């Protein structure tokens, strides 16, 4: 049962793989210096959350309050009531990556909902520098900015242009976000997935019609020379490996998803192509800004992204069902 006392709040905790529970915890009433209390408005459920539930995340210890796709209202001070997007990547600010403007891959990074407790709750303390104004967006749109920023960052890292032929493998939310921003960059975008249902959803909701079932022959006809960039958003090591032969000469493999396994490829084939492997992790403020600008201008169909809306109290029962039904879902949004 949901606790309604104002001095406590309910948090969704992944106690261990396969077990979600609501736990009552004290409501935060103060924040450390340079941190801000945020009243959570909406939360997106991510593939990362599904992997946590399944015990497949490489960086997580249990139990953990999940939730890192967050929007909320500043709870105190002169900006109280202001809607913000939460950047969930808490960086140290002092390591070499941070000093070089790459806090997304900070050596000591702590991601909310992964390395430290996240936002599946009513209130959370967040570093001030991790809050971005969401003026012009709804709370639900703001909660979808972070997952889209992952794809926007990957596309920015790839350097693709309007002359490029692009393949995105994995048509889940991160893959869809990547495909949307690759299309905005002007590239011709193809999608590949094992699931016909996912591909059909991508076609119906977002107009992607160059679709391929994983394992089918792809490199023939106009595609015989391969793709200028292959973005992997599958979270599957074999799928990543199967993407290398699909690269055109001079192409780039962009690893958006993360896996626990070792990845191997044929060096002679890789060198023959003068290929590149690009790791893409998290996102930068510029990526968040790019996503919000695209939302405000109507270039991102946010209504099509939101598949279901649930209350926090429903999740202990509903979460296993969401895991099973995820190939039919883009983004599930949660109200605390």
XYZ file of C-alpha atoms in Angstrom, residues 148-161 164-193 208 226-236 239-244 246-248 251-258 276-281 287:
80
model
C 16.727 10.361 -26.414
C 19.954 12.151 -25.470
C 21.702 8.751 -25.484
C 20.895 8.365 -29.169
C 21.608 12.019 -29.936
C 25.058 11.637 -28.338
C 25.796 8.480 -30.330
C 24.858 10.227 -33.569
C 27.007 13.229 -32.675
C 29.932 10.905 -31.879
C 29.574 9.133 -35.229
C 29.931 12.248 -37.363
C 27.389 10.994 -39.917
C 26.013 13.350 -42.546
C 25.498 8.429 -45.236
C 23.737 5.102 -45.194
C 23.055 4.050 -41.611
C 21.953 0.839 -39.917
C 20.614 0.811 -36.364
C 20.502 -2.673 -34.863
C 18.033 -3.026 -32.004
C 14.676 -1.270 -32.384
C 14.017 -0.728 -28.693
C 13.767 2.759 -27.163
C 17.492 3.559 -27.417
C 17.613 2.275 -30.985
C 14.545 4.300 -31.920
C 16.068 7.420 -30.367
C 19.298 6.826 -32.275
C 17.391 6.292 -35.521
C 15.358 9.467 -35.028
C 18.460 11.610 -34.604
C 20.301 9.864 -37.442
C 17.330 10.743 -39.639
C 17.414 14.342 -38.402
C 21.086 14.401 -39.449
C 19.881 13.614 -42.969
C 21.120 10.024 -43.216
C 19.198 7.211 -44.871
C 18.266 5.050 -41.876
C 17.677 1.290 -41.816
C 16.530 -0.652 -38.755
C 17.321 -4.251 -37.822
C 15.865 -6.369 -35.041
C 10.837 3.868 -40.652
C 27.506 -1.997 -46.658
C 26.631 0.818 -44.277
C 28.655 3.918 -43.477
C 27.693 3.547 -39.819
C 26.256 0.649 -37.845
C 24.835 1.681 -34.468
C 24.360 -1.200 -32.047
C 21.544 -0.774 -29.531
C 20.874 -4.466 -28.894
C 22.804 -5.115 -25.684
C 23.843 -8.429 -27.239
C 24.667 -8.884 -32.489
C 27.574 -6.448 -32.072
C 29.941 -8.939 -33.698
C 27.491 -9.590 -36.527
C 27.443 -5.864 -37.245
C 31.118 -5.618 -38.256
C 27.883 -4.993 -42.472
C 30.230 -1.998 -42.436
C 31.153 -0.299 -45.692
C 32.638 2.857 -42.000
C 32.141 3.161 -38.256
C 30.717 0.744 -35.700
C 29.103 2.785 -32.926
C 28.503 0.817 -29.721
C 25.566 2.468 -27.977
C 24.617 -0.511 -25.819
C 26.874 -2.062 -23.210
C 36.408 2.625 -36.666
C 34.891 1.411 -33.406
C 33.298 4.214 -31.418
C 32.087 3.717 -27.871
C 29.215 6.005 -26.907
C 28.371 6.395 -23.240
C 22.883 16.446 -26.319
